[in-house]
Tab-separated table of C-alpha atoms in Angstrom:
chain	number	residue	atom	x	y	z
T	1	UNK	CA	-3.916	22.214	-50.839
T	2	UNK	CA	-3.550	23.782	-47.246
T	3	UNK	CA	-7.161	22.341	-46.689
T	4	UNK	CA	-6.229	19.063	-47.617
T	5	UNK	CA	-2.639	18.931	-45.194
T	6	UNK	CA	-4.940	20.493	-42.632
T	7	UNK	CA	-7.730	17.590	-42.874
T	8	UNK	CA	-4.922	14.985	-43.055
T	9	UNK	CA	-3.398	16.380	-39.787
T	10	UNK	CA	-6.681	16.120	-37.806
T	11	UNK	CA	-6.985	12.826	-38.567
T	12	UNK	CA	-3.659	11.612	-37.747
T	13	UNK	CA	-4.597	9.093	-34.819
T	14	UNK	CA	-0.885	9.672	-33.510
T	15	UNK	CA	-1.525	13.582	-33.274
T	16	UNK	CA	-4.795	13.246	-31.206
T	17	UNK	CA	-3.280	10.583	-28.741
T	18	UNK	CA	-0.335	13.198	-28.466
T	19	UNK	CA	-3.136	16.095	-27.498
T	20	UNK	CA	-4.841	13.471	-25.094
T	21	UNK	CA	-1.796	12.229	-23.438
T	22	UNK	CA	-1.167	15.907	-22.532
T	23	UNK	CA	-4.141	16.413	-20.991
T	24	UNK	CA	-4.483	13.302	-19.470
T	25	UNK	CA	-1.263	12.906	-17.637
T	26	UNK	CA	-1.166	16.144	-15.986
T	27	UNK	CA	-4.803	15.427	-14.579
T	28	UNK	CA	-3.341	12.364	-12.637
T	29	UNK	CA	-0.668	13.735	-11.331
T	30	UNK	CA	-2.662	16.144	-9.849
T	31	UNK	CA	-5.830	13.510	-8.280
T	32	UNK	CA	-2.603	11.433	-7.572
T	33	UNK	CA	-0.933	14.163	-5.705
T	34	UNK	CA	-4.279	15.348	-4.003
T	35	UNK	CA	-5.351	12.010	-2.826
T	36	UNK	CA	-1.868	11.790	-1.039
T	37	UNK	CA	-2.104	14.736	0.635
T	38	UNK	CA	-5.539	14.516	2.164
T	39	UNK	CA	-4.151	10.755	3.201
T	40	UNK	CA	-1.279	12.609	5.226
T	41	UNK	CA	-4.037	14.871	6.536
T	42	UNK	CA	-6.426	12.391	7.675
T	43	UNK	CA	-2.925	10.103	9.046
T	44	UNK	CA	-1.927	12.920	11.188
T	45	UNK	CA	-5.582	13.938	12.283
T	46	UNK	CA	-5.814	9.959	13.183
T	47	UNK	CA	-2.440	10.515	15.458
T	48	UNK	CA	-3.186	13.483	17.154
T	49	UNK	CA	-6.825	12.287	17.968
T	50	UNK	CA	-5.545	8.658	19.253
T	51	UNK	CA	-2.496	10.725	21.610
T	52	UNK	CA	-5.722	12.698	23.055
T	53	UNK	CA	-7.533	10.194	23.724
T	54	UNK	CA	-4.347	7.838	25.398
T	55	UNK	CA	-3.877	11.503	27.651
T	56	UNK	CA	-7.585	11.377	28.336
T	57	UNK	CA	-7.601	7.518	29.279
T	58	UNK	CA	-4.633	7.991	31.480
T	59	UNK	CA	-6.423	10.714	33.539
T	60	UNK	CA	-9.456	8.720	34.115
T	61	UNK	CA	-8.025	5.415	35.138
T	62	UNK	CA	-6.092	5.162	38.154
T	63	UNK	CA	-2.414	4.378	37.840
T	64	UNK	CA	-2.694	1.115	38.993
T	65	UNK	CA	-5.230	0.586	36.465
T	66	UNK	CA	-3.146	1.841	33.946
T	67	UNK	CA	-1.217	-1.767	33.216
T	68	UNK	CA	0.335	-2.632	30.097
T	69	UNK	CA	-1.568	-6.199	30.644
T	70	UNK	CA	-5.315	-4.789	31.031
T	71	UNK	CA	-4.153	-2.187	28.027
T	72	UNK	CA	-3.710	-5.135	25.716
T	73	UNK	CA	-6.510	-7.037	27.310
T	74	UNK	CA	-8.645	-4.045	26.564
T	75	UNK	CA	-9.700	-4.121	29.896
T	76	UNK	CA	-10.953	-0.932	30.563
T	77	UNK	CA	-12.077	-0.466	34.416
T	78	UNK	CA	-13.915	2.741	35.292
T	79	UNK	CA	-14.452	4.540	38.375
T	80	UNK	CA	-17.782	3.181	39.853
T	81	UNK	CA	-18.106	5.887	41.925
T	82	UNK	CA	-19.335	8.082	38.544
């Protein structure tokens, strides 16, 4: 009798999709939560890198250079002297 309620259980398709849905679930929340985060990481890696490299621009043109026209050009004049 207990063998039979116990075979009837694990064949339940309702109980199994139960189980699955709490495995499942919890496992994409967490690749959904980790894939976020390293896209913050690489977003502020991307921002700190493209401030360094406007700093770094900025001290290798000459201020003249340095127009808001030749920036959106991308007209990038270097020292010839180099």
């Amino acid at each position: 009798m207990y063998l039979e309620t116990f075979l009837r259980r694990i064949s339940d398709p309702s109980g199994s999709a139960i189980v699955e849905a709490a495995l499942v679930f919890p496992l994409v929340v967490l690749l959904l939560t980790a894939i976020i985060g390293l896209s913050l990481q690489v977003l502020a890696g991307t921002e700190a890198d493209a401030s360094r490299h406007r700093e770094e621009a900025k001290e290798e043109l000459e201020p003249k250079l340095l127009e808001v026209e030749n920036v959106l050009r991308g007209v990038w004049l270097m020292d010839e002297e180099e």
